């Protein structure tokens, strides 16, 4: 079972598994919140080894029923509330889904697998944000103490602790990965890169928080999915692996690169899109810098990103230029309400 498979990263994981493992039965469990979109999976929706279950991880009865029905051998858990800005305005939704929803899955897996844990695996997909914020130097290691700073990262940290506690107390076979910022096709346009591509395309201001000198480590989403495949099959039980792009960018430098690329695609004069940059009030409690040291994953399992940032960004822009319909569908209705509340 893959939870959150209709979301950004989940859809890439589902596609990879459906195409790579014809002899697995892959169940995608998703509540289809604003961030879930079955259009992300159009190309594989009729595959013989794929099933979609519209279900909510907050509904324990529903979850127990699905574990009884399918007798899952493995869970790859991506379903979550994932947007930091939304966690600032509505923390409870994050505590509910990310903490209680994860507990519901752990309880169902524990009941099904009790006394028969051999060959089973609960894979919890987490974030580098649980480690807090870095100064100008240094990297997050798997041993870095947790220091979450936003309601989102605190809820993800709580879920990581629960998974480890179930491993320790009930012998739940688990792995956890903590990944840096993803980008790529199907990214909901409320996060930095897809939001700014959309705004450049439609000539809207580019809302850069604070001084724009916040730093993130960017990874192409398909490389995250490849890492998940590798860790799910070959990672050591009870271990944590950090996943990152070896690719740090200050927001403002990244935005300028994006503007430059978009000028070329849109046939605009050089420097035209940069004029849309608009510094606005900072995000409360904004983490200054994230940077992952992914050496453990590289040394143990041989993983390394397959595309450079320039290649990945170019593929991403191509996808957003070619998929107007997808973008129009997700930016109508509720999106407009969110946008005007967040940025006006
Ligand atoms: P997303 O917001 O695009 O997708 C989340 C998916 O979960 C959606 O399909 C949504 O419908 C589903 N979902 C939400 N609540 C649910 C519920 N109660 N029951 C069932 N399904 C529910 O998120 P994403 O960016 O793809 O992130 C996926 C996971 O990866 C999250 O756990 C996130 O914390 C983690 N992560 C994300 C990033 C990133 O840069 N996006 C980086 C590291 C880790
Ligand atoms: O580090 C991994 C995390 O990356 C994931 O766990 C989260 O699910 C994911 O959303 C992402 O969190 P960030 O907060 O880093 O991503 P976001 O795209 O929201 O913001 C990236 C940076 O850009 C951050 O410093 C805030 C800034 N920003 C963002 C938005 C939406 C702006 O300056 N303006 C904006 O409008």
Short mmCIF file of C-alpha atoms and ligand atoms in Angstrom, two decimals:
data_model
loop_
_atom_site.label_atom_id
_atom_site.label_comp_id
_atom_site.label_asym_id
_atom_site.label_seq_id
_atom_site.Cartn_x
_atom_site.Cartn_y
_atom_site.Cartn_z
CA UNK A 1 0.00 0.00 0.00
CA UNK A 2 1.18 3.49 -0.86
CA UNK A 3 -0.61 6.25 1.08
CA UNK A 4 -0.88 9.73 -0.43
CA UNK A 5 -0.31 8.29 -3.91
CA UNK A 6 -2.43 10.95 -5.61
CA UNK A 7 -0.21 13.75 -4.28
CA UNK A 8 2.98 15.22 -5.71
CA UNK A 9 5.67 12.76 -4.56
CA UNK A 10 3.25 9.87 -4.02
CA UNK A 11 2.15 9.89 -7.66
CA UNK A 12 5.76 9.53 -8.82
CA UNK A 13 6.30 6.67 -6.37
CA UNK A 14 3.10 4.91 -7.51
CA UNK A 15 4.10 5.27 -11.18
CA UNK A 16 7.60 3.90 -10.53
CA UNK A 17 6.27 0.89 -8.59
CA UNK A 18 3.43 0.10 -11.02
CA UNK A 19 5.83 0.19 -13.98
CA UNK A 20 8.74 -1.59 -12.28
CA UNK A 21 6.92 -4.36 -10.39
CA UNK A 22 4.18 -5.96 -12.54
CA UNK A 23 3.92 -8.83 -10.04
CA UNK A 24 3.09 -6.57 -7.06
CA UNK A 25 -0.47 -5.52 -6.30
CA UNK A 26 -0.19 -1.82 -5.57
CA UNK A 27 -2.96 -0.15 -3.62
CA UNK A 28 -2.94 3.63 -3.62
CA UNK A 29 -4.83 4.92 -0.58
CA UNK A 30 -5.66 8.61 -0.74
CA UNK A 31 -8.33 10.91 0.72
CA UNK A 32 -8.05 13.29 -2.28
CA UNK A 33 -7.66 16.47 -0.25
CA UNK A 34 -6.96 19.71 -2.15
CA UNK A 35 -3.44 18.32 -2.77
CA UNK A 36 -4.53 14.92 -4.11
CA UNK A 37 -5.29 14.65 -7.80
CA UNK A 38 -6.01 11.48 -9.76
CA UNK A 39 -5.09 13.32 -12.97
CA UNK A 40 -1.49 12.82 -11.78
CA UNK A 41 -1.92 9.09 -12.47
CA UNK A 42 -3.86 9.06 -15.74
CA UNK A 43 -1.13 7.11 -17.55
CA UNK A 44 -1.23 4.12 -15.16
CA UNK A 45 -4.80 4.16 -13.84
CA UNK A 46 -5.80 1.09 -15.88
CA UNK A 47 -2.70 -0.98 -15.12
CA UNK A 48 -3.51 -4.55 -14.03
CA UNK A 49 -1.38 -4.29 -10.88
CA UNK A 50 -2.91 -0.99 -9.65
CA UNK A 51 -5.89 -0.29 -7.38
CA UNK A 52 -7.07 3.06 -6.03
CA UNK A 53 -8.82 3.22 -2.64
CA UNK A 54 -10.46 6.52 -1.71
CA UNK A 55 -9.94 6.48 2.07
CA UNK A 56 -8.89 8.70 4.95
CA UNK A 57 -6.03 7.71 7.27
CA UNK A 58 -7.88 9.55 10.05
CA UNK A 59 -10.68 7.00 9.84
CA UNK A 60 -9.34 4.04 11.86
CA UNK A 61 -12.26 1.79 10.99
CA UNK A 62 -11.79 2.34 7.28
CA UNK A 63 -8.04 1.74 7.57
CA UNK A 64 -8.47 -1.47 9.61
CA UNK A 65 -10.96 -2.68 7.00
CA UNK A 66 -8.48 -2.14 4.17
CA UNK A 67 -5.67 -3.93 6.03
CA UNK A 68 -8.04 -6.88 6.60
CA UNK A 69 -9.15 -6.85 2.96
CA UNK A 70 -5.74 -6.67 1.27
CA UNK A 71 -3.40 -8.10 3.93
CA UNK A 72 -0.64 -5.66 2.94
CA UNK A 73 2.98 -6.88 3.19
CA UNK A 74 4.37 -3.39 2.93
CA UNK A 75 3.27 0.17 3.57
CA UNK A 76 4.92 3.22 2.05
CA UNK A 77 3.39 6.10 3.96
CA UNK A 78 3.40 9.49 2.24
CA UNK A 79 -0.11 10.80 3.04
CA UNK A 80 0.21 14.01 5.02
CA UNK A 81 -0.65 17.64 5.26
CA UNK A 82 2.57 18.95 3.74
CA UNK A 83 2.53 22.74 3.35
CA UNK A 84 4.29 24.79 6.06
CA UNK A 85 2.23 27.95 5.38
CA UNK A 86 -1.04 26.07 5.85
CA UNK A 87 0.30 24.59 9.11
CA UNK A 88 0.76 28.12 10.42
CA UNK A 89 -2.90 29.02 9.78
CA UNK A 90 -4.42 25.62 10.68
CA UNK A 91 -2.10 23.51 12.87
CA UNK A 92 -4.83 21.11 14.01
CA UNK A 93 -5.29 19.56 10.57
CA UNK A 94 -1.56 18.71 10.64
CA UNK A 95 -1.65 17.25 14.14
CA UNK A 96 -4.69 15.19 13.17
CA UNK A 97 -3.50 13.74 9.86
CA UNK A 98 0.25 13.59 10.38
CA UNK A 99 0.21 12.28 13.96
CA UNK A 100 -3.13 10.52 14.51
CA UNK A 101 -3.38 9.33 10.90
CA UNK A 102 0.08 7.76 11.15
CA UNK A 103 -0.88 6.15 14.47
CA UNK A 104 -3.96 4.61 12.81
CA UNK A 105 -1.77 3.04 10.11
CA UNK A 106 0.75 1.77 12.67
CA UNK A 107 -2.02 0.20 14.75
CA UNK A 108 -3.54 -1.52 11.73
CA UNK A 109 -0.15 -2.85 10.58
CA UNK A 110 0.70 -4.01 14.07
CA UNK A 111 -2.56 -5.96 14.37
CA UNK A 112 -2.15 -7.59 10.95
CA UNK A 113 1.55 -8.43 11.27
CA UNK A 114 1.68 -9.44 14.97
CA UNK A 115 3.86 -12.54 15.39
CA UNK A 116 4.47 -12.64 11.62
CA UNK A 117 6.72 -9.61 11.11
CA UNK A 118 9.23 -11.40 8.85
CA UNK A 119 9.21 -9.88 5.35
CA UNK A 120 6.90 -7.01 6.34
CA UNK A 121 7.89 -3.36 6.19
CA UNK A 122 6.42 -0.03 7.32
CA UNK A 123 8.21 2.72 5.37
CA UNK A 124 7.60 6.19 6.78
CA UNK A 125 8.39 9.09 4.43
CA UNK A 126 9.53 12.12 6.40
CA UNK A 127 11.26 15.43 5.94
CA UNK A 128 14.55 17.18 6.72
CA UNK A 129 12.52 19.89 8.50
CA UNK A 130 12.38 17.72 11.66
CA UNK A 131 16.04 18.69 12.28
CA UNK A 132 15.21 22.41 12.53
CA UNK A 133 17.30 25.15 10.99
CA UNK A 134 21.04 25.26 10.18
CA UNK A 135 23.39 28.22 10.42
CA UNK A 136 25.59 29.16 7.48
CA UNK A 137 27.59 25.92 7.62
CA UNK A 138 27.04 22.23 8.41
CA UNK A 139 24.64 19.54 7.24
CA UNK A 140 21.82 17.43 8.67
CA UNK A 141 22.99 13.89 9.46
CA UNK A 142 20.80 10.96 10.50
CA UNK A 143 22.12 11.55 14.03
CA UNK A 144 21.27 15.28 14.17
CA UNK A 145 18.94 15.90 17.14
CA UNK A 146 15.34 16.73 16.29
CA UNK A 147 14.45 20.42 16.65
CA UNK A 148 11.27 21.07 14.63
CA UNK A 149 10.22 24.71 14.37
CA UNK A 150 6.84 24.81 12.59
CA UNK A 151 3.56 23.01 13.34
CA UNK A 152 4.17 21.03 10.13
CA UNK A 153 7.66 19.87 11.08
CA UNK A 154 6.61 19.22 14.70
CA UNK A 155 3.79 16.98 13.47
CA UNK A 156 6.18 15.11 11.15
CA UNK A 157 8.71 14.76 14.00
CA UNK A 158 5.96 13.34 16.22
CA UNK A 159 5.06 10.78 13.55
CA UNK A 160 8.74 9.77 13.15
CA UNK A 161 8.95 9.22 16.93
CA UNK A 162 5.82 7.08 16.86
CA UNK A 163 7.20 4.87 14.09
CA UNK A 164 10.46 4.32 16.01
CA UNK A 165 8.53 3.70 19.25
CA UNK A 166 6.41 1.00 17.53
CA UNK A 167 9.63 -0.54 16.21
CA UNK A 168 11.16 -0.58 19.67
CA UNK A 169 8.07 -1.66 21.61
CA UNK A 170 6.21 -3.96 19.22
CA UNK A 171 9.02 -5.08 16.86
CA UNK A 172 7.34 -3.25 13.98
CA UNK A 173 9.71 -3.64 11.00
CA UNK A 174 10.28 -0.09 9.75
CA UNK A 175 12.49 2.30 7.82
CA UNK A 176 12.33 6.11 7.79
CA UNK A 177 13.72 8.54 5.24
CA UNK A 178 14.08 12.28 5.75
CA UNK A 179 14.23 14.14 2.47
CA UNK A 180 14.98 17.70 1.40
CA UNK A 181 12.79 19.95 -0.83
CA UNK A 182 11.42 18.19 -3.91
CA UNK A 183 10.52 19.80 -7.23
CA UNK A 184 9.22 18.49 -10.54
CA UNK A 185 6.04 17.77 -12.51
CA UNK A 186 2.67 17.59 -10.68
CA UNK A 187 3.82 19.83 -7.82
CA UNK A 188 0.84 21.73 -6.41
CA UNK A 189 1.33 25.45 -7.20
CA UNK A 190 1.36 26.71 -3.63
CA UNK A 191 4.99 25.66 -3.02
CA UNK A 192 7.81 27.90 -4.21
CA UNK A 193 8.86 26.50 -7.61
CA UNK A 194 5.46 25.65 -9.17
CA UNK A 195 3.85 28.78 -7.68
CA UNK A 196 6.52 31.01 -9.20
CA UNK A 197 6.41 29.24 -12.60
CA UNK A 198 2.63 29.77 -12.62
CA UNK A 199 2.93 33.41 -11.58
CA UNK A 200 5.61 34.17 -14.15
CA UNK A 201 3.45 32.56 -16.86
CA UNK A 202 0.45 34.65 -15.82
CA UNK A 203 2.40 37.85 -15.10
CA UNK A 204 1.60 37.97 -11.40
CA UNK A 205 3.94 39.24 -8.64
CA UNK A 206 6.48 36.76 -7.21
CA UNK A 207 6.04 36.90 -3.40
CA UNK A 208 9.53 36.40 -1.94
CA UNK A 209 9.39 36.05 1.86
CA UNK A 210 11.67 38.29 3.99
CA UNK A 211 15.13 39.02 2.56
CA UNK A 212 14.98 36.01 0.18
CA UNK A 213 18.24 34.65 1.59
CA UNK A 214 16.71 31.47 3.01
CA UNK A 215 18.40 28.33 1.72
CA UNK A 216 16.90 25.02 0.62
CA UNK A 217 18.44 21.83 -0.84
CA UNK A 218 16.46 20.85 -3.96
CA UNK A 219 15.94 17.32 -5.30
CA UNK A 220 14.16 16.25 -8.50
CA UNK A 221 11.08 14.27 -7.45
CA UNK A 222 11.86 11.25 -9.66
CA UNK A 223 15.17 10.87 -7.83
CA UNK A 224 13.30 10.86 -4.51
CA UNK A 225 11.02 8.11 -5.88
CA UNK A 226 14.11 6.11 -6.95
CA UNK A 227 15.55 6.46 -3.46
CA UNK A 228 12.26 5.27 -1.91
CA UNK A 229 12.28 2.19 -4.16
CA UNK A 230 15.86 1.40 -3.12
CA UNK A 231 15.30 1.91 0.61
CA UNK A 232 12.00 0.00 0.58
CA UNK A 233 13.72 -3.04 -0.94
CA UNK A 234 17.27 -2.82 0.38
CA UNK A 235 17.34 -0.48 3.39
CA UNK A 236 18.23 -2.01 6.74
CA UNK A 237 15.42 -2.57 9.20
CA UNK A 238 15.02 0.10 11.89
CA UNK A 239 17.30 2.52 10.05
CA UNK A 240 16.92 6.14 9.00
CA UNK A 241 18.35 7.44 5.72
CA UNK A 242 18.64 11.10 4.75
CA UNK A 243 17.89 11.93 1.12
CA UNK A 244 19.05 15.19 -0.47
CA UNK A 245 20.03 16.78 -3.73
CA UNK A 246 23.55 17.96 -2.82
CA UNK A 247 22.09 21.15 -4.27
CA UNK A 248 21.69 24.24 -2.07
CA UNK A 249 20.11 27.43 -3.36
CA UNK A 250 19.24 30.71 -1.71
CA UNK A 251 15.59 31.41 -2.60
CA UNK A 252 16.36 34.67 -4.37
CA UNK A 253 19.09 33.11 -6.55
CA UNK A 254 16.76 30.28 -7.47
CA UNK A 255 13.97 32.73 -8.31
CA UNK A 256 16.32 34.72 -10.55
CA UNK A 257 17.37 31.53 -12.39
CA UNK A 258 13.71 30.61 -12.84
CA UNK A 259 12.95 34.08 -14.21
CA UNK A 260 15.83 33.80 -16.68
CA UNK A 261 14.68 30.38 -17.94
CA UNK A 262 11.08 31.53 -18.19
CA UNK A 263 12.07 34.64 -20.21
CA UNK A 264 13.57 32.31 -22.81
CA UNK A 265 10.53 29.96 -22.88
CA UNK A 266 8.04 32.82 -23.05
CA UNK A 267 10.02 34.79 -25.63
CA UNK A 268 10.33 37.71 -23.21
CA UNK A 269 13.21 40.17 -23.16
CA UNK A 270 16.01 39.17 -20.75
CA UNK A 271 15.22 40.61 -17.29
CA UNK A 272 11.47 40.98 -17.95
CA UNK A 273 10.23 38.31 -15.50
CA UNK A 274 12.61 39.48 -12.72
CA UNK A 275 10.58 42.69 -12.57
CA UNK A 276 7.79 40.61 -11.02
CA UNK A 277 9.89 39.91 -7.88
CA UNK A 278 8.11 41.36 -4.85
CA UNK A 279 9.62 41.08 -1.34
CA UNK A 280 6.84 40.54 1.19
CA UNK A 281 6.40 39.96 4.93
CA UNK A 282 8.33 36.93 6.15
CA UNK A 283 6.86 33.53 7.03
CA UNK A 284 6.56 33.36 10.87
CA UNK A 285 9.31 31.17 12.38
CA UNK A 286 10.93 30.75 8.94
CA UNK A 287 13.80 28.19 9.03
CA UNK A 288 16.94 29.85 7.64
CA UNK A 289 18.75 26.96 6.00
CA UNK A 290 18.34 23.24 5.31
CA UNK A 291 21.08 21.06 3.87
CA UNK A 292 21.18 17.28 3.82
CA UNK A 293 24.20 15.01 4.02
CA UNK A 294 23.02 11.95 2.05
CA UNK A 295 26.33 10.08 2.33
CA UNK A 296 24.83 7.13 4.23
CA UNK A 297 22.34 6.39 1.44
CA UNK A 298 25.06 6.81 -1.16
CA UNK A 299 27.60 4.56 0.64
CA UNK A 300 25.14 1.82 1.70
CA UNK A 301 22.82 1.65 -1.29
CA UNK A 302 24.70 3.46 -4.06
CA UNK A 303 22.02 6.13 -4.57
CA UNK A 304 22.90 9.47 -6.12
CA UNK A 305 20.64 11.99 -7.93
CA UNK A 306 20.38 11.08 -11.62
CA UNK A 307 19.79 14.59 -12.96
CA UNK A 308 21.56 17.89 -12.36
CA UNK A 309 19.50 20.81 -11.06
CA UNK A 310 19.68 22.52 -14.47
CA UNK A 311 18.29 19.38 -16.18
CA UNK A 312 15.61 18.85 -13.55
CA UNK A 313 14.48 22.46 -13.59
CA UNK A 314 14.34 22.47 -17.37
CA UNK A 315 12.21 19.27 -17.41
CA UNK A 316 9.95 20.83 -14.75
CA UNK A 317 9.43 24.05 -16.70
CA UNK A 318 8.75 22.02 -19.88
CA UNK A 319 6.08 20.06 -18.01
CA UNK A 320 4.34 23.19 -16.67
CA UNK A 321 4.48 24.82 -20.12
CA UNK A 322 2.91 21.73 -21.70
CA UNK A 323 0.22 21.10 -19.07
CA UNK A 324 -2.01 24.17 -19.02
CA UNK A 325 -5.09 22.07 -18.43
CA UNK A 326 -3.65 20.45 -15.27
CA UNK A 327 -2.59 23.87 -13.99
CA UNK A 328 -5.95 25.49 -14.82
CA UNK A 329 -7.84 22.68 -13.09
CA UNK A 330 -5.88 22.88 -9.85
CA UNK A 331 -5.79 26.69 -9.70
CA UNK A 332 -9.52 27.25 -10.06
CA UNK A 333 -12.02 27.32 -7.17
CA UNK A 334 -10.56 26.71 -3.71
CA UNK A 335 -7.06 27.67 -4.84
CA UNK A 336 -8.14 31.26 -5.53
CA UNK A 337 -9.51 31.58 -1.98
CA UNK A 338 -6.28 30.22 -0.48
CA UNK A 339 -4.20 32.54 -2.67
CA UNK A 340 -6.00 35.73 -1.73
CA UNK A 341 -5.95 34.89 2.01
CA UNK A 342 -2.23 34.00 1.96
CA UNK A 343 -0.91 36.86 -0.17
CA UNK A 344 -3.25 39.84 0.24
P1 LIG B 1 1.20 16.55 -1.12
O1 LIG B 1 0.56 17.54 -0.22
O2 LIG B 1 1.42 16.90 -2.56
O3 LIG B 1 0.33 15.19 -1.13
C1 LIG B 1 -0.20 14.63 0.03
C2 LIG B 1 -1.19 13.54 -0.39
O4 LIG B 1 -1.72 12.97 0.81
C3 LIG B 1 -2.37 14.06 -1.20
O5 LIG B 1 -2.64 13.20 -2.28
C4 LIG B 1 -3.52 14.05 -0.20
O6 LIG B 1 -4.78 13.85 -0.81
C5 LIG B 1 -3.12 12.89 0.69
N1 LIG B 1 -3.72 13.00 2.03
C6 LIG B 1 -3.70 14.07 2.85
N2 LIG B 1 -4.39 13.81 3.97
C7 LIG B 1 -4.83 12.54 3.87
C8 LIG B 1 -5.58 11.68 4.71
N3 LIG B 1 -6.05 12.12 5.89
N4 LIG B 1 -5.82 10.41 4.31
C9 LIG B 1 -5.36 9.96 3.11
N5 LIG B 1 -4.68 10.73 2.26
C10 LIG B 1 -4.40 12.00 2.63
O7 LIG B 1 2.53 16.13 -0.40
P2 LIG B 1 3.96 15.76 -1.01
O8 LIG B 1 4.73 17.00 -1.22
O9 LIG B 1 3.80 14.81 -2.12
O10 LIG B 1 4.61 15.02 0.24
C11 LIG B 1 4.41 13.63 0.45
C12 LIG B 1 5.12 13.20 1.72
O11 LIG B 1 6.50 13.47 1.60
C13 LIG B 1 4.64 13.94 2.97
O12 LIG B 1 4.62 13.00 4.03
C14 LIG B 1 5.71 15.00 3.20
O13 LIG B 1 5.81 15.30 4.56
C15 LIG B 1 6.94 14.29 2.69
N6 LIG B 1 7.99 15.17 2.15
C16 LIG B 1 7.70 16.12 1.21
C17 LIG B 1 8.73 16.89 0.67
C18 LIG B 1 8.47 17.93 -0.38
O14 LIG B 1 9.38 18.68 -0.73
N7 LIG B 1 7.28 18.03 -0.95
C19 LIG B 1 10.05 16.69 1.11
C20 LIG B 1 10.31 15.73 2.09
C21 LIG B 1 9.27 14.95 2.59
O1 LIG B 2 12.44 20.49 3.27
C1 LIG B 2 11.41 19.61 2.92
C2 LIG B 2 10.10 20.35 2.93
O2 LIG B 2 10.09 21.21 1.80
C3 LIG B 2 8.89 19.41 2.90
O3 LIG B 2 8.87 18.66 4.07
C4 LIG B 2 7.59 20.21 2.76
O4 LIG B 2 6.50 19.32 2.62
C5 LIG B 2 7.70 21.09 1.55
O5 LIG B 2 6.54 21.88 1.43
C6 LIG B 2 8.93 21.97 1.60
O6 LIG B 2 8.82 22.98 2.64
P1 LIG B 2 9.32 24.49 2.43
O7 LIG B 2 8.63 25.35 3.39
O8 LIG B 2 10.79 24.55 2.37
O9 LIG B 2 8.77 24.71 0.92
P2 LIG B 2 8.06 25.96 0.22
O10 LIG B 2 8.02 25.65 -1.24
O11 LIG B 2 6.79 26.33 0.89
O12 LIG B 2 9.10 27.14 0.46
C7 LIG B 2 10.43 27.07 -0.02
C8 LIG B 2 11.14 28.34 0.38
O13 LIG B 2 10.56 29.44 -0.36
C9 LIG B 2 10.96 28.71 1.84
O14 LIG B 2 12.15 29.33 2.31
C10 LIG B 2 9.83 29.72 1.84
C11 LIG B 2 10.01 30.43 0.51
N1 LIG B 2 8.76 30.93 -0.11
C12 LIG B 2 7.74 30.06 -0.28
C13 LIG B 2 6.53 30.49 -0.83
C14 LIG B 2 5.38 29.52 -1.01
C15 LIG B 2 8.67 32.26 -0.52
O15 LIG B 2 9.62 33.05 -0.39
N2 LIG B 2 7.48 32.69 -1.06
C16 LIG B 2 6.41 31.86 -1.23
O16 LIG B 2 5.35 32.32 -1.71
#
